[in-house]
PDB file of C-alpha atoms in Angstrom:
ATOM      1  CA  MET A   1     -34.413  12.307 -16.422  1.00  0.00           C
ATOM      2  CA  ALA A   2     -35.635  15.156 -14.545  1.00  0.00           C
ATOM      3  CA  LYS A   3     -36.461  18.361 -16.438  1.00  0.00           C
ATOM      4  CA  ASP A   4     -34.814  21.834 -15.538  1.00  0.00           C
ATOM      5  CA  SER A   5     -36.916  24.288 -13.719  1.00  0.00           C
ATOM      6  CA  SER A   6     -36.343  28.005 -14.166  1.00  0.00           C
ATOM      7  CA  PHE A   7     -37.293  31.579 -13.486  1.00  0.00           C
ATOM      8  CA  ASP A   8     -36.482  34.985 -14.555  1.00  0.00           C
ATOM      9  CA  ILE A   9     -35.266  37.914 -12.469  1.00  0.00           C
ATOM     10  CA  VAL A  10     -36.461  41.090 -13.999  1.00  0.00           C
ATOM     11  CA  SER A  11     -36.754  44.784 -12.897  1.00  0.00           C
ATOM     12  CA  GLN A  12     -39.837  46.366 -14.105  1.00  0.00           C
ATOM     13  CA  VAL A  13     -41.861  49.388 -13.230  1.00  0.00           C
ATOM     14  CA  ASP A  14     -45.637  49.220 -14.016  1.00  0.00           C
ATOM     15  CA  LEU A  15     -46.194  52.573 -15.783  1.00  0.00           C
ATOM     16  CA  SER A  16     -50.083  52.370 -15.492  1.00  0.00           C
ATOM     17  CA  GLU A  17     -49.488  52.208 -11.725  1.00  0.00           C
ATOM     18  CA  VAL A  18     -47.137  55.225 -11.881  1.00  0.00           C
ATOM     19  CA  THR A  19     -49.858  57.113 -13.912  1.00  0.00           C
ATOM     20  CA  ASN A  20     -52.236  56.342 -11.063  1.00  0.00           C
ATOM     21  CA  GLY A  21     -49.903  57.354  -8.387  1.00  0.00           C
ATOM     22  CA  ILE A  22     -49.262  60.831 -10.234  1.00  0.00           C
ATOM     23  CA  THR A  23     -53.042  61.395 -10.582  1.00  0.00           C
ATOM     24  CA  MET A  24     -53.469  60.445  -6.713  1.00  0.00           C
ATOM     25  CA  ALA A  25     -50.515  62.869  -5.845  1.00  0.00           C
ATOM     26  CA  THR A  26     -51.995  65.670  -8.143  1.00  0.00           C
ATOM     27  CA  LYS A  27     -55.345  65.372  -6.480  1.00  0.00           C
ATOM     28  CA  GLU A  28     -53.580  65.601  -2.978  1.00  0.00           C
ATOM     29  CA  ILE A  29     -51.479  68.661  -4.011  1.00  0.00           C
ATOM     30  CA  LYS A  30     -54.602  70.569  -5.117  1.00  0.00           C
ATOM     31  CA  THR A  31     -56.236  70.169  -1.849  1.00  0.00           C
ATOM     32  CA  ARG A  32     -53.261  70.743   0.585  1.00  0.00           C
ATOM     33  CA  TYR A  33     -53.088  74.141   2.266  1.00  0.00           C
ATOM     34  CA  ASP A  34     -49.332  74.450   1.757  1.00  0.00           C
ATOM     35  CA  PHE A  35     -49.641  74.064  -1.821  1.00  0.00           C
ATOM     36  CA  LYS A  36     -52.495  76.685  -2.394  1.00  0.00           C
ATOM     37  CA  GLY A  37     -51.350  79.131  -5.111  1.00  0.00           C
ATOM     38  CA  SER A  38     -48.331  77.091  -5.869  1.00  0.00           C
ATOM     39  CA  LYS A  39     -47.046  76.153  -9.503  1.00  0.00           C
ATOM     40  CA  SER A  40     -46.421  72.560  -8.407  1.00  0.00           C
ATOM     41  CA  GLU A  41     -47.176  69.927 -11.066  1.00  0.00           C
ATOM     42  CA  ILE A  42     -46.019  66.120 -11.682  1.00  0.00           C
ATOM     43  CA  SER A  43     -46.038  64.799 -15.211  1.00  0.00           C
ATOM     44  CA  LEU A  44     -44.637  61.560 -16.996  1.00  0.00           C
ATOM     45  CA  GLU A  45     -42.726  61.844 -20.306  1.00  0.00           C
ATOM     46  CA  ASN A  46     -41.361  58.966 -21.962  1.00  0.00           C
ATOM     47  CA  GLU A  47     -40.629  56.984 -18.830  1.00  0.00           C
ATOM     48  CA  GLU A  48     -39.423  60.044 -17.119  1.00  0.00           C
ATOM     49  CA  LEU A  49     -40.986  61.897 -14.308  1.00  0.00           C
ATOM     50  CA  VAL A  50     -41.113  65.637 -14.433  1.00  0.00           C
ATOM     51  CA  LEU A  51     -41.513  67.425 -11.104  1.00  0.00           C
ATOM     52  CA  ILE A  52     -42.025  71.286 -11.306  1.00  0.00           C
ATOM     53  CA  SER A  53     -42.660  73.440  -8.059  1.00  0.00           C
ATOM     54  CA  ASP A  54     -41.993  77.012  -6.895  1.00  0.00           C
ATOM     55  CA  ASP A  55     -38.876  76.503  -4.929  1.00  0.00           C
ATOM     56  CA  GLU A  56     -36.609  73.469  -3.645  1.00  0.00           C
ATOM     57  CA  PHE A  57     -38.445  73.009  -0.499  1.00  0.00           C
ATOM     58  CA  LYS A  58     -41.810  72.767  -2.122  1.00  0.00           C
ATOM     59  CA  LEU A  59     -40.182  70.255  -4.615  1.00  0.00           C
ATOM     60  CA  GLU A  60     -39.068  68.016  -1.693  1.00  0.00           C
ATOM     61  CA  GLN A  61     -42.519  68.090  -0.391  1.00  0.00           C
ATOM     62  CA  LEU A  62     -43.839  67.330  -3.787  1.00  0.00           C
ATOM     63  CA  LYS A  63     -41.577  64.262  -3.967  1.00  0.00           C
ATOM     64  CA  ASP A  64     -42.628  63.080  -0.577  1.00  0.00           C
ATOM     65  CA  VAL A  65     -46.334  63.173  -1.657  1.00  0.00           C
ATOM     66  CA  LEU A  66     -45.335  61.459  -4.902  1.00  0.00           C
ATOM     67  CA  ILE A  67     -43.430  58.652  -3.216  1.00  0.00           C
ATOM     68  CA  SER A  68     -46.005  58.022  -0.663  1.00  0.00           C
ATOM     69  CA  LYS A  69     -48.617  57.408  -3.397  1.00  0.00           C
ATOM     70  CA  LEU A  70     -46.296  55.228  -5.634  1.00  0.00           C
ATOM     71  CA  ILE A  71     -45.523  53.164  -2.570  1.00  0.00           C
ATOM     72  CA  LYS A  72     -49.342  52.562  -1.958  1.00  0.00           C
ATOM     73  CA  ARG A  73     -49.733  51.587  -5.583  1.00  0.00           C
ATOM     74  CA  GLY A  74     -46.809  48.971  -5.258  1.00  0.00           C
ATOM     75  CA  VAL A  75     -44.291  50.761  -7.439  1.00  0.00           C
ATOM     76  CA  PRO A  76     -40.739  50.100  -6.514  1.00  0.00           C
ATOM     77  CA  THR A  77     -39.255  53.504  -5.548  1.00  0.00           C
ATOM     78  CA  ARG A  78     -35.664  52.158  -5.848  1.00  0.00           C
ATOM     79  CA  ASN A  79     -36.206  52.149  -9.482  1.00  0.00           C
ATOM     80  CA  ILE A  80     -36.563  56.053  -9.713  1.00  0.00           C
ATOM     81  CA  SER A  81     -33.384  57.883 -10.497  1.00  0.00           C
ATOM     82  CA  TYR A  82     -33.455  61.643  -9.638  1.00  0.00           C
ATOM     83  CA  GLY A  83     -31.609  64.143 -11.690  1.00  0.00           C
ATOM     84  CA  LYS A  84     -30.302  67.432 -10.514  1.00  0.00           C
ATOM     85  CA  ILE A  85     -32.570  70.254  -9.701  1.00  0.00           C
ATOM     86  CA  GLU A  86     -32.504  72.889 -12.492  1.00  0.00           C
ATOM     87  CA  ASN A  87     -34.215  76.270 -12.803  1.00  0.00           C
ATOM     88  CA  ALA A  88     -37.471  76.385 -14.955  1.00  0.00           C
ATOM     89  CA  SER A  89     -39.395  79.357 -16.583  1.00  0.00           C
ATOM     90  CA  GLY A  90     -41.413  81.621 -14.423  1.00  0.00           C
ATOM     91  CA  GLY A  91     -39.322  81.517 -11.433  1.00  0.00           C
ATOM     92  CA  THR A  92     -39.929  77.651 -10.727  1.00  0.00           C
ATOM     93  CA  VAL A  93     -37.566  74.802 -10.336  1.00  0.00           C
ATOM     94  CA  ARG A  94     -37.679  71.460 -12.370  1.00  0.00           C
ATOM     95  CA  GLN A  95     -36.343  67.894 -11.420  1.00  0.00           C
ATOM     96  CA  ARG A  96     -36.477  65.001 -13.725  1.00  0.00           C
ATOM     97  CA  ALA A  97     -36.568  61.418 -12.446  1.00  0.00           C
ATOM     98  CA  LYS A  98     -35.828  58.411 -14.688  1.00  0.00           C
ATOM     99  CA  LEU A  99     -37.719  55.267 -14.330  1.00  0.00           C
ATOM    100  CA  ILE A 100     -35.298  52.413 -14.500  1.00  0.00           C
ATOM    101  CA  GLN A 101     -36.592  49.417 -16.336  1.00  0.00           C
ATOM    102  CA  GLY A 102     -34.470  46.263 -16.828  1.00  0.00           C
ATOM    103  CA  ILE A 103     -31.379  44.898 -15.314  1.00  0.00           C
ATOM    104  CA  ASP A 104     -28.223  46.712 -16.447  1.00  0.00           C
ATOM    105  CA  LYS A 105     -24.809  44.696 -16.893  1.00  0.00           C
ATOM    106  CA  GLU A 106     -23.333  45.970 -13.733  1.00  0.00           C
ATOM    107  CA  ASN A 107     -26.382  44.840 -11.777  1.00  0.00           C
ATOM    108  CA  ALA A 108     -26.659  41.584 -13.653  1.00  0.00           C
ATOM    109  CA  LYS A 109     -23.073  40.759 -12.651  1.00  0.00           C
ATOM    110  CA  LYS A 110     -23.881  41.619  -8.910  1.00  0.00           C
ATOM    111  CA  LEU A 111     -26.984  39.174  -9.157  1.00  0.00           C
ATOM    112  CA  ASN A 112     -24.770  36.322 -10.832  1.00  0.00           C
ATOM    113  CA  THR A 113     -22.183  36.827  -7.762  1.00  0.00           C
ATOM    114  CA  ILE A 114     -24.937  36.276  -5.385  1.00  0.00           C
ATOM    115  CA  ILE A 115     -26.143  33.302  -7.098  1.00  0.00           C
ATOM    116  CA  LYS A 116     -22.509  31.810  -7.353  1.00  0.00           C
ATOM    117  CA  ASN A 117     -21.768  32.505  -3.824  1.00  0.00           C
ATOM    118  CA  THR A 118     -24.815  30.344  -2.576  1.00  0.00           C
ATOM    119  CA  GLY A 119     -22.800  27.243  -3.886  1.00  0.00           C
ATOM    120  CA  LEU A 120     -26.133  25.613  -5.422  1.00  0.00           C
ATOM    121  CA  LYS A 121     -26.038  23.794  -8.583  1.00  0.00           C
ATOM    122  CA  VAL A 122     -27.916  26.319 -10.796  1.00  0.00           C
ATOM    123  CA  LYS A 123     -27.090  28.013 -13.999  1.00  0.00           C
ATOM    124  CA  SER A 124     -27.676  31.703 -14.550  1.00  0.00           C
ATOM    125  CA  GLN A 125     -27.540  33.518 -17.737  1.00  0.00           C
ATOM    126  CA  ILE A 126     -27.795  37.167 -18.573  1.00  0.00           C
ATOM    127  CA  GLN A 127     -30.608  37.745 -21.284  1.00  0.00           C
ATOM    128  CA  ASP A 128     -30.663  41.369 -22.340  1.00  0.00           C
ATOM    129  CA  ASP A 129     -32.271  43.242 -19.420  1.00  0.00           C
ATOM    130  CA  GLN A 130     -33.212  40.009 -17.425  1.00  0.00           C
ATOM    131  CA  LEU A 131     -31.405  36.978 -15.799  1.00  0.00           C
ATOM    132  CA  ARG A 132     -32.573  33.573 -16.191  1.00  0.00           C
ATOM    133  CA  VAL A 133     -31.746  31.113 -13.519  1.00  0.00           C
ATOM    134  CA  SER A 134     -32.333  27.287 -14.002  1.00  0.00           C
ATOM    135  CA  GLY A 135     -31.611  24.235 -12.179  1.00  0.00           C
ATOM    136  CA  LYS A 136     -32.860  20.748 -11.443  1.00  0.00           C
ATOM    137  CA  ASN A 137     -34.035  21.129  -7.780  1.00  0.00           C
ATOM    138  CA  ARG A 138     -36.867  23.545  -7.231  1.00  0.00           C
ATOM    139  CA  ASP A 139     -35.667  23.985  -3.636  1.00  0.00           C
ATOM    140  CA  ASP A 140     -32.283  25.362  -5.072  1.00  0.00           C
ATOM    141  CA  LEU A 141     -34.283  28.107  -7.085  1.00  0.00           C
ATOM    142  CA  GLN A 142     -36.246  28.815  -3.839  1.00  0.00           C
ATOM    143  CA  GLN A 143     -32.987  29.291  -1.840  1.00  0.00           C
ATOM    144  CA  ILE A 144     -31.768  31.442  -4.761  1.00  0.00           C
ATOM    145  CA  ILE A 145     -34.782  33.548  -4.513  1.00  0.00           C
ATOM    146  CA  SER A 146     -34.591  34.192  -0.823  1.00  0.00           C
ATOM    147  CA  ALA A 147     -30.924  34.958  -1.157  1.00  0.00           C
ATOM    148  CA  ILE A 148     -31.495  37.573  -3.691  1.00  0.00           C
ATOM    149  CA  ARG A 149     -34.467  39.179  -1.672  1.00  0.00           C
ATOM    150  CA  SER A 150     -32.043  39.449   1.407  1.00  0.00           C
ATOM    151  CA  ALA A 151     -29.459  40.917  -0.589  1.00  0.00           C
ATOM    152  CA  ASP A 152     -29.068  44.981  -0.582  1.00  0.00           C
ATOM    153  CA  LEU A 153     -29.396  45.824  -4.432  1.00  0.00           C
ATOM    154  CA  PRO A 154     -29.718  49.323  -5.856  1.00  0.00           C
ATOM    155  CA  ILE A 155     -32.569  48.239  -7.829  1.00  0.00           C
ATOM    156  CA  ASP A 156     -35.836  46.354  -7.123  1.00  0.00           C
ATOM    157  CA  VAL A 157     -36.142  42.999  -8.509  1.00  0.00           C
ATOM    158  CA  GLN A 158     -39.118  40.738  -9.429  1.00  0.00           C
ATOM    159  CA  PHE A 159     -39.258  37.002 -10.212  1.00  0.00           C
ATOM    160  CA  ILE A 160     -41.435  35.924 -13.162  1.00  0.00           C
ATOM    161  CA  ASN A 161     -41.967  32.792 -15.205  1.00  0.00           C
ATOM    162  CA  TYR A 162     -41.279  30.382 -12.314  1.00  0.00           C
ATOM    163  CA  ARG A 163     -41.621  26.736 -14.024  1.00  0.00           C
TER     164      ARG A 163
END
């Protein structure tokens, strides 16, 4: 009897790469002329980015620098959820950005729908913040992966534990 093959669908952000991206962005901010004398800074607090700058325009530039560095480090930028811009001390503005880890119930249901719409003989089950897909035919699992990659999802997903 053939053994079932399986893989897990997860949504993870590598915090060490985020830290490296923040370090690179901070170095660039210190050397850029348009940030000369600015109180711009980026920090990571409990899986949440905190961006502080002089005004909203500089804050947007700060985000652009950070996003370009995170993309170079391979960090999925779709997994960053920005909060509203608020006033901070010293006449600065602050924005918090949450790093989304794991697949929530709503996105897991969307993934299940995509899997069911392919019409392939596979089973999918939600396990906490990930989704396990299993089936007898490895080619079916490959088709599921390509279908999910081509779908427009609000979060970035990775495929791990392919057996």
